[in-house]
Amino acid sequence: AFVLLGEAAAKAIVASAICSQMYLVVALGMALTPMLATLGNALDDRFETKDVLKLQPSEGEVDDLRGHVIVAGFGRVGQMICQLLGERLIPFVALDVRSDRVAKGRDMEMPVYFGDSGSSAVLHSVGASKAACAVVVLDTPGANYRCVWAIKKHYPNVKIYVRARDVSHGLNLEKAGASAVVPETLEPSLQLAAAVLQEMQLPPEDVTSAIDEYRRKHIAELSELAYVSGSSLGYGYGKNSSKQSEPVETTSVEVE
């Protein structure tokens, strides 16, 4: 802007007096822009804080809960679990640190609250001491670990079921106190494989057989690892493997 105004004044396109005033306007604009941006961010944070407070559990709101499920994380998996629990009239509360997810849950008339599920104070606010179990399905391995550790430390009687990214992550979660660890990739991968096998014109019974065989083999390997390591891998069957010599039975999924 300064260069253009200088050229305009030098070629007498714009009067010198007007150029001086425009220089002043540009300089003030450059000086005020950072301050206005800071003010805008501060106001946005203030209004957002007020909105978030409305999404947190109010005093006495969950006092009547007993034997409920705490769902840590209201992403796609968390929403599905909450829907299944709600359809069967099983009491639950869900937590998430993203206000848009919490608002979505409220729109669905679900008891979803804003809060860090790795915080003992937040867990207390949703009645963790009276909960039957917790399902941990947060977005990152670190968040899952922190949540499992906090629940185990402050509420050791609450059983914890958690989604693991892989076997290594699952073993770490088990050490943190998880009651059962489920690898996140197995079932989605099997569903995708089933769709591909159907596309390749395999008979439905062959698709079902192949998927069930792979599932049984995978769970058996996890159970063996669980037996050796003392972990809870293998859909929670690992801790029972020392008591049962029979292979783990799984539910077959019919392919249409």
PDB file of N, CA and C in Angstrom, residues 198-246:
ATOM      1  N   GLN A 198     -17.616 -61.478  -1.431  1.00  0.00           N
ATOM      2  CA  GLN A 198     -18.915 -61.535  -2.099  1.00  0.00           C
ATOM      3  C   GLN A 198     -18.827 -60.977  -3.522  1.00  0.00           C
ATOM      4  N   GLU A 199     -18.048 -59.902  -3.669  1.00  0.00           N
ATOM      5  CA  GLU A 199     -17.892 -59.305  -4.992  1.00  0.00           C
ATOM      6  C   GLU A 199     -17.205 -60.275  -5.964  1.00  0.00           C
ATOM      7  N   MET A 200     -16.364 -61.152  -5.412  1.00  0.00           N
ATOM      8  CA  MET A 200     -15.667 -62.141  -6.224  1.00  0.00           C
ATOM      9  C   MET A 200     -16.510 -63.390  -6.460  1.00  0.00           C
ATOM     10  N   GLN A 201     -17.814 -63.281  -6.161  1.00  0.00           N
ATOM     11  CA  GLN A 201     -18.787 -64.327  -6.484  1.00  0.00           C
ATOM     12  C   GLN A 201     -18.607 -65.613  -5.670  1.00  0.00           C
ATOM     13  N   LEU A 202     -18.002 -65.511  -4.466  1.00  0.00           N
ATOM     14  CA  LEU A 202     -17.942 -66.681  -3.601  1.00  0.00           C
ATOM     15  C   LEU A 202     -19.321 -66.930  -3.003  1.00  0.00           C
ATOM     16  N   PRO A 203     -19.706 -68.189  -2.831  1.00  0.00           N
ATOM     17  CA  PRO A 203     -21.003 -68.495  -2.204  1.00  0.00           C
ATOM     18  C   PRO A 203     -21.057 -67.914  -0.795  1.00  0.00           C
ATOM     19  N   PRO A 204     -22.226 -67.450  -0.354  1.00  0.00           N
ATOM     20  CA  PRO A 204     -22.359 -66.855   0.982  1.00  0.00           C
ATOM     21  C   PRO A 204     -21.849 -67.751   2.097  1.00  0.00           C
ATOM     22  N   GLU A 205     -22.107 -69.088   1.985  1.00  0.00           N
ATOM     23  CA  GLU A 205     -21.659 -69.977   3.047  1.00  0.00           C
ATOM     24  C   GLU A 205     -20.131 -70.057   3.096  1.00  0.00           C
ATOM     25  N   ASP A 206     -19.467 -69.940   1.933  1.00  0.00           N
ATOM     26  CA  ASP A 206     -18.004 -69.954   1.917  1.00  0.00           C
ATOM     27  C   ASP A 206     -17.440 -68.665   2.513  1.00  0.00           C
ATOM     28  N   VAL A 207     -18.103 -67.548   2.246  1.00  0.00           N
ATOM     29  CA  VAL A 207     -17.668 -66.276   2.822  1.00  0.00           C
ATOM     30  C   VAL A 207     -17.778 -66.323   4.332  1.00  0.00           C
ATOM     31  N   THR A 208     -18.925 -66.787   4.822  1.00  0.00           N
ATOM     32  CA  THR A 208     -19.126 -66.873   6.268  1.00  0.00           C
ATOM     33  C   THR A 208     -18.104 -67.797   6.902  1.00  0.00           C
ATOM     34  N   SER A 209     -17.835 -68.923   6.267  1.00  0.00           N
ATOM     35  CA  SER A 209     -16.869 -69.882   6.796  1.00  0.00           C
ATOM     36  C   SER A 209     -15.466 -69.290   6.859  1.00  0.00           C
ATOM     37  N   ALA A 210     -15.070 -68.584   5.791  1.00  0.00           N
ATOM     38  CA  ALA A 210     -13.725 -67.998   5.747  1.00  0.00           C
ATOM     39  C   ALA A 210     -13.555 -66.928   6.810  1.00  0.00           C
ATOM     40  N   ILE A 211     -14.573 -66.082   6.970  1.00  0.00           N
ATOM     41  CA  ILE A 211     -14.493 -64.997   7.951  1.00  0.00           C
ATOM     42  C   ILE A 211     -14.466 -65.557   9.369  1.00  0.00           C
ATOM     43  N   ASP A 212     -15.333 -66.532   9.640  1.00  0.00           N
ATOM     44  CA  ASP A 212     -15.370 -67.116  10.985  1.00  0.00           C
ATOM     45  C   ASP A 212     -14.073 -67.845  11.311  1.00  0.00           C
ATOM     46  N   GLU A 213     -13.512 -68.521  10.315  1.00  0.00           N
ATOM     47  CA  GLU A 213     -12.257 -69.242  10.541  1.00  0.00           C
ATOM     48  C   GLU A 213     -11.132 -68.266  10.886  1.00  0.00           C
ATOM     49  N   TYR A 214     -11.070 -67.160  10.153  1.00  0.00           N
ATOM     50  CA  TYR A 214     -10.031 -66.163  10.441  1.00  0.00           C
ATOM     51  C   TYR A 214     -10.247 -65.549  11.821  1.00  0.00           C
ATOM     52  N   ARG A 215     -11.513 -65.252  12.142  1.00  0.00           N
ATOM     53  CA  ARG A 215     -11.811 -64.658  13.445  1.00  0.00           C
ATOM     54  C   ARG A 215     -11.385 -65.597  14.577  1.00  0.00           C
ATOM     55  N   ARG A 216     -11.742 -66.874  14.455  1.00  0.00           N
ATOM     56  CA  ARG A 216     -11.391 -67.837  15.503  1.00  0.00           C
ATOM     57  C   ARG A 216      -9.874 -67.961  15.644  1.00  0.00           C
ATOM     58  N   LYS A 217      -9.170 -67.996  14.507  1.00  0.00           N
ATOM     59  CA  LYS A 217      -7.717 -68.116  14.542  1.00  0.00           C
ATOM     60  C   LYS A 217      -7.095 -66.898  15.205  1.00  0.00           C
ATOM     61  N   HIS A 218      -7.589 -65.705  14.830  1.00  0.00           N
ATOM     62  CA  HIS A 218      -7.023 -64.472  15.378  1.00  0.00           C
ATOM     63  C   HIS A 218      -7.261 -64.394  16.881  1.00  0.00           C
ATOM     64  N   ILE A 219      -8.467 -64.698  17.316  1.00  0.00           N
ATOM     65  CA  ILE A 219      -8.776 -64.626  18.742  1.00  0.00           C
ATOM     66  C   ILE A 219      -7.991 -65.688  19.504  1.00  0.00           C
ATOM     67  N   ALA A 220      -7.805 -66.864  18.895  1.00  0.00           N
ATOM     68  CA  ALA A 220      -7.017 -67.904  19.546  1.00  0.00           C
ATOM     69  C   ALA A 220      -5.578 -67.439  19.751  1.00  0.00           C
ATOM     70  N   GLU A 221      -5.010 -66.757  18.743  1.00  0.00           N
ATOM     71  CA  GLU A 221      -3.648 -66.239  18.880  1.00  0.00           C
ATOM     72  C   GLU A 221      -3.571 -65.186  19.976  1.00  0.00           C
ATOM     73  N   LEU A 222      -4.561 -64.314  20.026  1.00  0.00           N
ATOM     74  CA  LEU A 222      -4.587 -63.302  21.078  1.00  0.00           C
ATOM     75  C   LEU A 222      -4.741 -63.942  22.448  1.00  0.00           C
ATOM     76  N   SER A 223      -5.578 -64.965  22.530  1.00  0.00           N
ATOM     77  CA  SER A 223      -5.789 -65.641  23.806  1.00  0.00           C
ATOM     78  C   SER A 223      -4.519 -66.337  24.275  1.00  0.00           C
ATOM     79  N   GLU A 224      -3.786 -66.921  23.314  1.00  0.00           N
ATOM     80  CA  GLU A 224      -2.516 -67.561  23.671  1.00  0.00           C
ATOM     81  C   GLU A 224      -1.525 -66.531  24.174  1.00  0.00           C
ATOM     82  N   LEU A 225      -1.467 -65.392  23.484  1.00  0.00           N
ATOM     83  CA  LEU A 225      -0.604 -64.303  23.934  1.00  0.00           C
ATOM     84  C   LEU A 225      -1.035 -63.812  25.305  1.00  0.00           C
ATOM     85  N   ALA A 226      -2.355 -63.727  25.518  1.00  0.00           N
ATOM     86  CA  ALA A 226      -2.874 -63.284  26.811  1.00  0.00           C
ATOM     87  C   ALA A 226      -2.487 -64.256  27.912  1.00  0.00           C
ATOM     88  N   TYR A 227      -2.531 -65.558  27.595  1.00  0.00           N
ATOM     89  CA  TYR A 227      -2.192 -66.568  28.586  1.00  0.00           C
ATOM     90  C   TYR A 227      -0.722 -66.468  28.982  1.00  0.00           C
ATOM     91  N   VAL A 228       0.135 -66.265  27.978  1.00  0.00           N
ATOM     92  CA  VAL A 228       1.571 -66.185  28.235  1.00  0.00           C
ATOM     93  C   VAL A 228       1.934 -64.909  28.982  1.00  0.00           C
ATOM     94  N   SER A 229       1.314 -63.782  28.557  1.00  0.00           N
ATOM     95  CA  SER A 229       1.677 -62.480  29.139  1.00  0.00           C
ATOM     96  C   SER A 229       0.840 -62.109  30.344  1.00  0.00           C
ATOM     97  N   GLY A 230      -0.262 -62.843  30.570  1.00  0.00           N
ATOM     98  CA  GLY A 230      -1.163 -62.483  31.669  1.00  0.00           C
ATOM     99  C   GLY A 230      -1.998 -61.279  31.348  1.00  0.00           C
ATOM    100  N   SER A 231      -2.146 -60.980  30.038  1.00  0.00           N
ATOM    101  CA  SER A 231      -2.875 -59.785  29.629  1.00  0.00           C
ATOM    102  C   SER A 231      -4.346 -60.093  29.421  1.00  0.00           C
ATOM    103  N   SER A 232      -5.107 -59.076  29.052  1.00  0.00           N
ATOM    104  CA  SER A 232      -6.545 -59.213  28.813  1.00  0.00           C
ATOM    105  C   SER A 232      -6.877 -59.164  27.328  1.00  0.00           C
ATOM    106  N   LEU A 233      -5.907 -59.400  26.465  1.00  0.00           N
ATOM    107  CA  LEU A 233      -6.171 -59.366  25.032  1.00  0.00           C
ATOM    108  C   LEU A 233      -7.050 -60.542  24.617  1.00  0.00           C
ATOM    109  N   GLY A 234      -7.643 -60.414  23.440  1.00  0.00           N
ATOM    110  CA  GLY A 234      -8.499 -61.483  22.943  1.00  0.00           C
ATOM    111  C   GLY A 234      -9.936 -61.294  23.351  1.00  0.00           C
ATOM    112  N   TYR A 235     -10.456 -60.043  23.240  1.00  0.00           N
ATOM    113  CA  TYR A 235     -11.845 -59.731  23.560  1.00  0.00           C
ATOM    114  C   TYR A 235     -12.184 -60.060  25.016  1.00  0.00           C
ATOM    115  N   GLY A 236     -11.191 -59.988  25.891  1.00  0.00           N
ATOM    116  CA  GLY A 236     -11.456 -60.203  27.308  1.00  0.00           C
ATOM    117  C   GLY A 236     -11.460 -61.648  27.719  1.00  0.00           C
ATOM    118  N   TYR A 237     -11.167 -62.554  26.778  1.00  0.00           N
ATOM    119  CA  TYR A 237     -11.183 -63.969  27.122  1.00  0.00           C
ATOM    120  C   TYR A 237      -9.873 -64.427  27.757  1.00  0.00           C
ATOM    121  N   GLY A 238      -8.837 -63.620  27.600  1.00  0.00           N
ATOM    122  CA  GLY A 238      -7.511 -64.046  28.023  1.00  0.00           C
ATOM    123  C   GLY A 238      -7.427 -64.423  29.479  1.00  0.00           C
ATOM    124  N   LYS A 239      -8.118 -63.676  30.348  1.00  0.00           N
ATOM    125  CA  LYS A 239      -8.011 -63.933  31.775  1.00  0.00           C
ATOM    126  C   LYS A 239      -8.756 -65.187  32.184  1.00  0.00           C
ATOM    127  N   ASN A 240      -9.577 -65.716  31.299  1.00  0.00           N
ATOM    128  CA  ASN A 240     -10.271 -66.953  31.597  1.00  0.00           C
ATOM    129  C   ASN A 240      -9.579 -68.158  30.971  1.00  0.00           C
ATOM    130  N   SER A 241      -8.539 -67.900  30.162  1.00  0.00           N
ATOM    131  CA  SER A 241      -7.930 -68.993  29.422  1.00  0.00           C
ATOM    132  C   SER A 241      -7.243 -69.992  30.326  1.00  0.00           C
ATOM    133  N   SER A 242      -6.793 -69.549  31.504  1.00  0.00           N
ATOM    134  CA  SER A 242      -6.151 -70.466  32.426  1.00  0.00           C
ATOM    135  C   SER A 242      -7.138 -71.400  33.077  1.00  0.00           C
ATOM    136  N   LYS A 243      -8.453 -71.032  33.024  1.00  0.00           N
ATOM    137  CA  LYS A 243      -9.477 -71.838  33.632  1.00  0.00           C
ATOM    138  C   LYS A 243     -10.173 -72.723  32.621  1.00  0.00           C
ATOM    139  N   GLN A 244     -10.027 -72.404  31.329  1.00  0.00           N
ATOM    140  CA  GLN A 244     -10.723 -73.136  30.298  1.00  0.00           C
ATOM    141  C   GLN A 244      -9.726 -73.667  29.283  1.00  0.00           C
ATOM    142  N   SER A 245      -9.797 -74.939  28.998  1.00  0.00           N
ATOM    143  CA  SER A 245      -8.918 -75.524  27.997  1.00  0.00           C
ATOM    144  C   SER A 245      -9.573 -75.578  26.639  1.00  0.00           C
ATOM    145  N   GLU A 246     -10.898 -75.310  26.607  1.00  0.00           N
ATOM    146  CA  GLU A 246     -11.620 -75.373  25.361  1.00  0.00           C
ATOM    147  C   GLU A 246     -11.392 -74.104  24.552  1.00  0.00           C
TER     148      GLU A 246
END
